[in-house]
PDB file of N, CA and C and ligand atoms in Angstrom:
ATOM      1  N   UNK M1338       0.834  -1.201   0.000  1.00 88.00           N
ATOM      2  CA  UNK M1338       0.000   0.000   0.000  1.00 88.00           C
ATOM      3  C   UNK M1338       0.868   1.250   0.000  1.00 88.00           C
ATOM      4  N   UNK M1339       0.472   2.388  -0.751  1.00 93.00           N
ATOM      5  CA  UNK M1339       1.544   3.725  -0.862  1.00 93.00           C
ATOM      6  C   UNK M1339       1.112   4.505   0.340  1.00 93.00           C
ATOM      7  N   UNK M1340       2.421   5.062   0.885  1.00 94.00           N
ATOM      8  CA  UNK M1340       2.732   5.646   2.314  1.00 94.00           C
ATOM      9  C   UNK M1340       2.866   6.852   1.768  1.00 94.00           C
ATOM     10  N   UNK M1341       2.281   7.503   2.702  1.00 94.00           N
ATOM     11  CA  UNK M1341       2.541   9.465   2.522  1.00 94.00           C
ATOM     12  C   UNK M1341       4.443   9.408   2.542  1.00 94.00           C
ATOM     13  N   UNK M1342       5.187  10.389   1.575  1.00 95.00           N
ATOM     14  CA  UNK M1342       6.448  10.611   1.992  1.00 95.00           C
ATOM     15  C   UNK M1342       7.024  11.257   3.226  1.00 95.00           C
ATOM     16  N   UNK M1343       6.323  12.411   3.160  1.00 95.00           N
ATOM     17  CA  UNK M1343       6.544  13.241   4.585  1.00 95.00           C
ATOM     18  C   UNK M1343       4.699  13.469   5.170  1.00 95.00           C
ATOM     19  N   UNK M1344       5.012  13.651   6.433  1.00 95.00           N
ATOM     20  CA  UNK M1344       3.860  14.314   7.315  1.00 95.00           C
ATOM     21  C   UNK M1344       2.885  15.246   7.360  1.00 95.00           C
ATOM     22  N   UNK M1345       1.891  15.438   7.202  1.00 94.00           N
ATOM     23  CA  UNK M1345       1.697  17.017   6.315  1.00 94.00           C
ATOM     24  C   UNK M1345       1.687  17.858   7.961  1.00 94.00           C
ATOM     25  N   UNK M1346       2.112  19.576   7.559  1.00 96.00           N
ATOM     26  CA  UNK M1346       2.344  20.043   8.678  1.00 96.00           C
ATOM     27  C   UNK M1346       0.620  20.228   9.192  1.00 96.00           C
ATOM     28  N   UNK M1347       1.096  21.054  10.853  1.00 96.00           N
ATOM     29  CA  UNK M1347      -0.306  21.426  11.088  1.00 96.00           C
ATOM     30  C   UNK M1347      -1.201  22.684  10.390  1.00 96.00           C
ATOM     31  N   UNK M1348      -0.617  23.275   9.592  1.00 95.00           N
ATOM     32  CA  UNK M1348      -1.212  24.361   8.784  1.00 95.00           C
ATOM     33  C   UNK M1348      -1.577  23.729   7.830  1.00 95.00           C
ATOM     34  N   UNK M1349      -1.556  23.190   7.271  1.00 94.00           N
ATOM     35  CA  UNK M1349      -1.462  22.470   6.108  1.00 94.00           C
ATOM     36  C   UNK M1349      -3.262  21.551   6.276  1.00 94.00           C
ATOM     37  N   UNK M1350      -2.966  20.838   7.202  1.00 93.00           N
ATOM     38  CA  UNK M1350      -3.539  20.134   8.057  1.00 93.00           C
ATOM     39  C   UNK M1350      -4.973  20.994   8.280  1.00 93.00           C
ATOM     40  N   UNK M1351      -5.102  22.430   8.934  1.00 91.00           N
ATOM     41  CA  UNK M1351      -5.644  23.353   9.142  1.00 91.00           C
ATOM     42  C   UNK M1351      -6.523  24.022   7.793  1.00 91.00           C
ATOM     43  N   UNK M1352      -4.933  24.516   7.038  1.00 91.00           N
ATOM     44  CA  UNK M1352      -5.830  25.042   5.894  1.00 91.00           C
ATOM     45  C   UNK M1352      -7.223  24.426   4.971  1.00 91.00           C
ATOM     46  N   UNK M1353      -6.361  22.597   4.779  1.00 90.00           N
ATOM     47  CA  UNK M1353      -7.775  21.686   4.262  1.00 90.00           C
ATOM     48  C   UNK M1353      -8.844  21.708   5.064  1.00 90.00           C
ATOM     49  N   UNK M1354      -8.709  21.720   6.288  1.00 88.00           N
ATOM     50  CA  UNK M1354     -10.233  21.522   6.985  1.00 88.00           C
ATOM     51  C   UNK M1354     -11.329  22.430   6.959  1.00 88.00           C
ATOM     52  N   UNK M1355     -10.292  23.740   7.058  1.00 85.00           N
ATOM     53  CA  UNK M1355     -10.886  25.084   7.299  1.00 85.00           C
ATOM     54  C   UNK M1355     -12.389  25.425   5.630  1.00 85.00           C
ATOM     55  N   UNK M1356     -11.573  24.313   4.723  1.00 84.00           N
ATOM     56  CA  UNK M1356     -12.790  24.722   3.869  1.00 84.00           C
ATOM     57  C   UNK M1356     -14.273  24.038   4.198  1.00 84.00           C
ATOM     58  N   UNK M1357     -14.022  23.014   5.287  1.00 82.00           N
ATOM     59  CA  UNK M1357     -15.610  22.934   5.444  1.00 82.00           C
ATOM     60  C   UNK M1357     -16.288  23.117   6.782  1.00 82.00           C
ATOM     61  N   UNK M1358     -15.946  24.004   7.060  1.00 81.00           N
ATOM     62  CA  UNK M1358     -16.240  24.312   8.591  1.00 81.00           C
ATOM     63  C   UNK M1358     -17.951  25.342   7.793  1.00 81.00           C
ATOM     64  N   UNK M1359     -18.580  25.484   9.293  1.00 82.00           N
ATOM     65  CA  UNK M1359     -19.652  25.457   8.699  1.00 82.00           C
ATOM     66  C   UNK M1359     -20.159  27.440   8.494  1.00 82.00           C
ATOM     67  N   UNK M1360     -20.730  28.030   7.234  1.00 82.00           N
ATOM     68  CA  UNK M1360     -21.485  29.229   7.498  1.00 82.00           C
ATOM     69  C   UNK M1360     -22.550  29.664   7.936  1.00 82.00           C
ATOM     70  N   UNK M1361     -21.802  30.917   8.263  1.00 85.00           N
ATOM     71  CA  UNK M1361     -23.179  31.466   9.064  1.00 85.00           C
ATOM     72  C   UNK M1361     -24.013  31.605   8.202  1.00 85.00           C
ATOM     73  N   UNK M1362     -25.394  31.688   8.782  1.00 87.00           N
ATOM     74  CA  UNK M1362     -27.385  31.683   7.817  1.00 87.00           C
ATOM     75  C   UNK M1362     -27.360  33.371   7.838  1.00 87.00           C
ATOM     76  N   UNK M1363     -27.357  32.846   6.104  1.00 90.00           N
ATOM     77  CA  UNK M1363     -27.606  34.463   5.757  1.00 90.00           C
ATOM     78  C   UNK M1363     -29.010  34.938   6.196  1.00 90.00           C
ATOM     79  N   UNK M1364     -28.856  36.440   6.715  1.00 91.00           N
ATOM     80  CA  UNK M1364     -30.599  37.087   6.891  1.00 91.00           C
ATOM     81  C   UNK M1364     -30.619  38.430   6.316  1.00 91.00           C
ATOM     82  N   UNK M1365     -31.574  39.029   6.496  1.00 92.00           N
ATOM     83  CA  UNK M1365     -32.110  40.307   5.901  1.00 92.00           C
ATOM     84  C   UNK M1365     -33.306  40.654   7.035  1.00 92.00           C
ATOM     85  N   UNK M1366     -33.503  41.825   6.942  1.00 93.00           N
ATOM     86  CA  UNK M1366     -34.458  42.786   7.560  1.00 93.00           C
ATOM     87  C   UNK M1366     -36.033  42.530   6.461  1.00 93.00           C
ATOM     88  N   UNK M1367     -36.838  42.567   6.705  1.00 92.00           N
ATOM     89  CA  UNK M1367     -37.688  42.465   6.361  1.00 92.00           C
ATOM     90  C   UNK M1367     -38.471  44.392   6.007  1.00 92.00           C
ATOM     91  N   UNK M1368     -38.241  44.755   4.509  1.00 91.00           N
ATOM     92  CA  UNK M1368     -38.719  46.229   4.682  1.00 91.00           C
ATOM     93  C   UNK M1368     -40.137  46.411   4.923  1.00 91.00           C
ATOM     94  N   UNK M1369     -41.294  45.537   5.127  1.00 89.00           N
ATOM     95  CA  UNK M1369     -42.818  45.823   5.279  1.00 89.00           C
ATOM     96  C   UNK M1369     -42.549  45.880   7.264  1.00 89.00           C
ATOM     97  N   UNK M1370     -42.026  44.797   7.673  1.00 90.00           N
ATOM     98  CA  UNK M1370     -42.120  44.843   9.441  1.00 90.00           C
ATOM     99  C   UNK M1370     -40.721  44.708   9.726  1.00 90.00           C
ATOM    100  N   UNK M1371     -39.678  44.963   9.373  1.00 91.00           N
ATOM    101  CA  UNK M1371     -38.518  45.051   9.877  1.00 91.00           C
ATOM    102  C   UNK M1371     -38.045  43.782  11.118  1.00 91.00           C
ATOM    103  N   UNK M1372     -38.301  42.535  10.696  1.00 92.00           N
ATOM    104  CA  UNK M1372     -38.591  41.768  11.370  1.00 92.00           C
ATOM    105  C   UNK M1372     -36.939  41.046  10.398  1.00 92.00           C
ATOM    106  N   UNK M1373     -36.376  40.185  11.527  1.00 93.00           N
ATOM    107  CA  UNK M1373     -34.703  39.669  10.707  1.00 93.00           C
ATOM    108  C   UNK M1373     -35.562  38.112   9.802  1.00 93.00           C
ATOM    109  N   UNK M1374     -35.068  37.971   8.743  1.00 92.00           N
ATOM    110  CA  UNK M1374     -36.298  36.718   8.130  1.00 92.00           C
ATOM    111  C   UNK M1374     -34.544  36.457   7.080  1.00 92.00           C
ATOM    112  N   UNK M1375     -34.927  35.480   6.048  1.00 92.00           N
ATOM    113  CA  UNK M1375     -34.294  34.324   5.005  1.00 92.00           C
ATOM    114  C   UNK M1375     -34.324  35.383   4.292  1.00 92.00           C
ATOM    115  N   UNK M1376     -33.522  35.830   3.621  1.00 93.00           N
ATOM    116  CA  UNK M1376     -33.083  36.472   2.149  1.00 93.00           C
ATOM    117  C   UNK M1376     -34.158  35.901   1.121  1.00 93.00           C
ATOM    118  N   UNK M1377     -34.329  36.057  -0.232  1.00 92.00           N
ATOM    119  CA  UNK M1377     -35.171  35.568  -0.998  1.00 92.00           C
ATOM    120  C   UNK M1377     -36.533  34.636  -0.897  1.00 92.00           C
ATOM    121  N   UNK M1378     -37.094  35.454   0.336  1.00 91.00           N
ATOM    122  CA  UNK M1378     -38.188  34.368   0.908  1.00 91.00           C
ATOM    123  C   UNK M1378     -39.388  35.084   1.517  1.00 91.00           C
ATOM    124  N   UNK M1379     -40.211  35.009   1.502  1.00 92.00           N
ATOM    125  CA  UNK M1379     -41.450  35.286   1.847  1.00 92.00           C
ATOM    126  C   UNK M1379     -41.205  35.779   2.807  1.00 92.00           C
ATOM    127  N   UNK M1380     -42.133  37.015   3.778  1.00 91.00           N
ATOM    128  CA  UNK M1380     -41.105  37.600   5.410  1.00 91.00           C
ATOM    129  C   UNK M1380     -42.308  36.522   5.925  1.00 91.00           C
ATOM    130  N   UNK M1381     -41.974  35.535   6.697  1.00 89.00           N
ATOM    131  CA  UNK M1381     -42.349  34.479   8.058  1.00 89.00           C
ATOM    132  C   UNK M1381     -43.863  35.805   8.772  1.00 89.00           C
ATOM    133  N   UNK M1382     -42.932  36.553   8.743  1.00 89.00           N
ATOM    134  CA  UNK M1382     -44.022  37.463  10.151  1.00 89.00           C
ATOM    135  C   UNK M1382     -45.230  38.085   9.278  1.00 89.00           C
ATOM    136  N   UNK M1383     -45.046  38.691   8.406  1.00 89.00           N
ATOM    137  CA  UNK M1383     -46.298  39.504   7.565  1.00 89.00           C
ATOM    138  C   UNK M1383     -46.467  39.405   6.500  1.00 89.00           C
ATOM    139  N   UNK M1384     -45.875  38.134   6.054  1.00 89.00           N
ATOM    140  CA  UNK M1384     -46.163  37.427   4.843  1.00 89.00           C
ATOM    141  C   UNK M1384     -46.344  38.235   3.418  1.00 89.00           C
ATOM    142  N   UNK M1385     -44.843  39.264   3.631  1.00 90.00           N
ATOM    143  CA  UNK M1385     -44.808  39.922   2.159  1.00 90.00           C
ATOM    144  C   UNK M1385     -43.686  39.430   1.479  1.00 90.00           C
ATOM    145  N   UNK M1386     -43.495  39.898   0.340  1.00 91.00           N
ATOM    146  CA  UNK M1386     -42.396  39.787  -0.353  1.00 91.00           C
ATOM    147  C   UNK M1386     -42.331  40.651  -1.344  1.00 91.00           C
ATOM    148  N   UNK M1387     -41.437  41.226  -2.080  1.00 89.00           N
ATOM    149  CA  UNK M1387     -41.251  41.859  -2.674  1.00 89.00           C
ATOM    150  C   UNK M1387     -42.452  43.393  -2.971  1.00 89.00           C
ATOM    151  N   UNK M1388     -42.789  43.588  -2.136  1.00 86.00           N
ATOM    152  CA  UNK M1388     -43.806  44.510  -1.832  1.00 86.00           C
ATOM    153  C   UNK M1388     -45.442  44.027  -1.601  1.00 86.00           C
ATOM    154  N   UNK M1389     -45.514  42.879  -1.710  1.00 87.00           N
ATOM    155  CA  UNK M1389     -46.757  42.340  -1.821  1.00 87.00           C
ATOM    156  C   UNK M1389     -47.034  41.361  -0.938  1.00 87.00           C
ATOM    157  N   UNK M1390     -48.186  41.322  -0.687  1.00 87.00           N
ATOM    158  CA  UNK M1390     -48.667  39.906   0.865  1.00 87.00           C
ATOM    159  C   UNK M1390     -48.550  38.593   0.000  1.00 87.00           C
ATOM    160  N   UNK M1391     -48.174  37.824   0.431  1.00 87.00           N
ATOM    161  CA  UNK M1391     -48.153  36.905  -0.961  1.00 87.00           C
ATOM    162  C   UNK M1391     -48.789  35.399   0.199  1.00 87.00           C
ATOM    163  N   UNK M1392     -48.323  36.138   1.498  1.00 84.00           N
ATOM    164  CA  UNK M1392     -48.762  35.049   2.377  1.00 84.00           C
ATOM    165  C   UNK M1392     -49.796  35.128   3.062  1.00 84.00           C
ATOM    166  N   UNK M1393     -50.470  34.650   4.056  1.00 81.00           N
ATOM    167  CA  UNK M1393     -51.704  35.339   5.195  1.00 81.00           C
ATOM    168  C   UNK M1393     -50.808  35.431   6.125  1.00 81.00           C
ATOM    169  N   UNK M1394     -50.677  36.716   6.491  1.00 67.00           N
ATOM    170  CA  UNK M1394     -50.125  37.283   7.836  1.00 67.00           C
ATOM    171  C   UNK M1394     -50.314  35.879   8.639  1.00 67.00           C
ATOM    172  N   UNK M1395     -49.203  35.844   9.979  1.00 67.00           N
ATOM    173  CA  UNK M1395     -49.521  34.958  11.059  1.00 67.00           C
ATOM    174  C   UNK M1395     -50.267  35.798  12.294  1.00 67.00           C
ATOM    175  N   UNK M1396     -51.678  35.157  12.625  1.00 63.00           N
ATOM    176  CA  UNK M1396     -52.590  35.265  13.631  1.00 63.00           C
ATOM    177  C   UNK M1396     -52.316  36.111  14.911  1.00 63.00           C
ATOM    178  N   UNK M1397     -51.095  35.014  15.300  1.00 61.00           N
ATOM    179  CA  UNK M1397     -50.513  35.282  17.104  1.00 61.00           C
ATOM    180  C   UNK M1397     -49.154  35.554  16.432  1.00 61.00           C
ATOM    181  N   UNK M1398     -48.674  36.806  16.779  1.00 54.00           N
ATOM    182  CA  UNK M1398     -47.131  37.610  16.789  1.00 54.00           C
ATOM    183  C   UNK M1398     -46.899  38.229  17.695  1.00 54.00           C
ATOM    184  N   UNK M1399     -46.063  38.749  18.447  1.00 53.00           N
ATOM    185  CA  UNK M1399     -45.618  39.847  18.949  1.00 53.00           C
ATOM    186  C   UNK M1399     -44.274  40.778  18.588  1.00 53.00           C
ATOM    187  N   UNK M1400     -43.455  40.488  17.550  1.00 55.00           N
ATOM    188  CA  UNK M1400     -42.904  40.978  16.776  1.00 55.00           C
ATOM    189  C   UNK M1400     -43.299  42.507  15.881  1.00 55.00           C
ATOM    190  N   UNK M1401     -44.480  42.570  15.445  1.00 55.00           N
ATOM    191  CA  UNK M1401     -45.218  43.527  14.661  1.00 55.00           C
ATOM    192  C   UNK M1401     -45.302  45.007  14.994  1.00 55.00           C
ATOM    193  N   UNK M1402     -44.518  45.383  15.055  1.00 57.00           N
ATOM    194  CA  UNK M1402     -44.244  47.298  15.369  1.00 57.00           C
ATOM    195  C   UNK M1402     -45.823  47.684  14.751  1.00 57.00           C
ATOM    196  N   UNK M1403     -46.188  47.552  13.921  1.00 57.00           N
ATOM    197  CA  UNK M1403     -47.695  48.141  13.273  1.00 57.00           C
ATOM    198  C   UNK M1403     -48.810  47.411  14.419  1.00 57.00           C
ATOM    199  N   UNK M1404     -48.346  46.534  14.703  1.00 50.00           N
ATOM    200  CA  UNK M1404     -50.007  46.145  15.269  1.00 50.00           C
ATOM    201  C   UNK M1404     -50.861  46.775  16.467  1.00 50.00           C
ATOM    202  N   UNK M1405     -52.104  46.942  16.690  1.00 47.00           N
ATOM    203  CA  UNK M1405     -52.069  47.733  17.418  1.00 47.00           C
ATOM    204  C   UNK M1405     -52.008  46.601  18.983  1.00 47.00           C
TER     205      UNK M1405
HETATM  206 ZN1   ZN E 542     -42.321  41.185   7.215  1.00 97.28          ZN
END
C-alpha cells in the first residue's frame, strides 16, 4: 500500500479543513415589518415579499411594530 512521503504540517492540516467548517445563515431585515427573516423568501411574520402579501399574515405575533 503507498505511504505518505513526509507528514503534512499542522497548517497544512488546518488550511484543508478550514474549507468545510460550517457558514453562518444568511438574513435580511424584512422592509414591510422590519422583522430579521431568510433572504429571498417570503417575510415568516407579515407574509410579504417583494412589496406584496403573498402570504396570510400569522394570527398570534408579537414581533409587529404596526399592530395595534
Ligand atoms: Zn415582514
Amino acid at each position: 500500500m503507498a505511504l505518505p512521503k513526509r507528514r503534512k504540517s499542522h497548517a497544512k492540516v488546518r488550511t484543508r479543513r478550514q474549507q468545510w467548517r460550517a457558514q453562518p445563515v444568511a438574513s435580511t431585515t424584512c422592509p414591510n415589518c422590519s422583522v430579521v427573516m431568510v433572504p429571498h423568501r417570503a417575510c415568516l411574520n407579515c407574509g410579504h415579499y417583494n412589496g406584496r402579501a403573498v402570504l396570510p399574515p400569522r394570527s398570534k405575533n408579537t414581533a409587529r411594530p404596526d399592530s395595534e
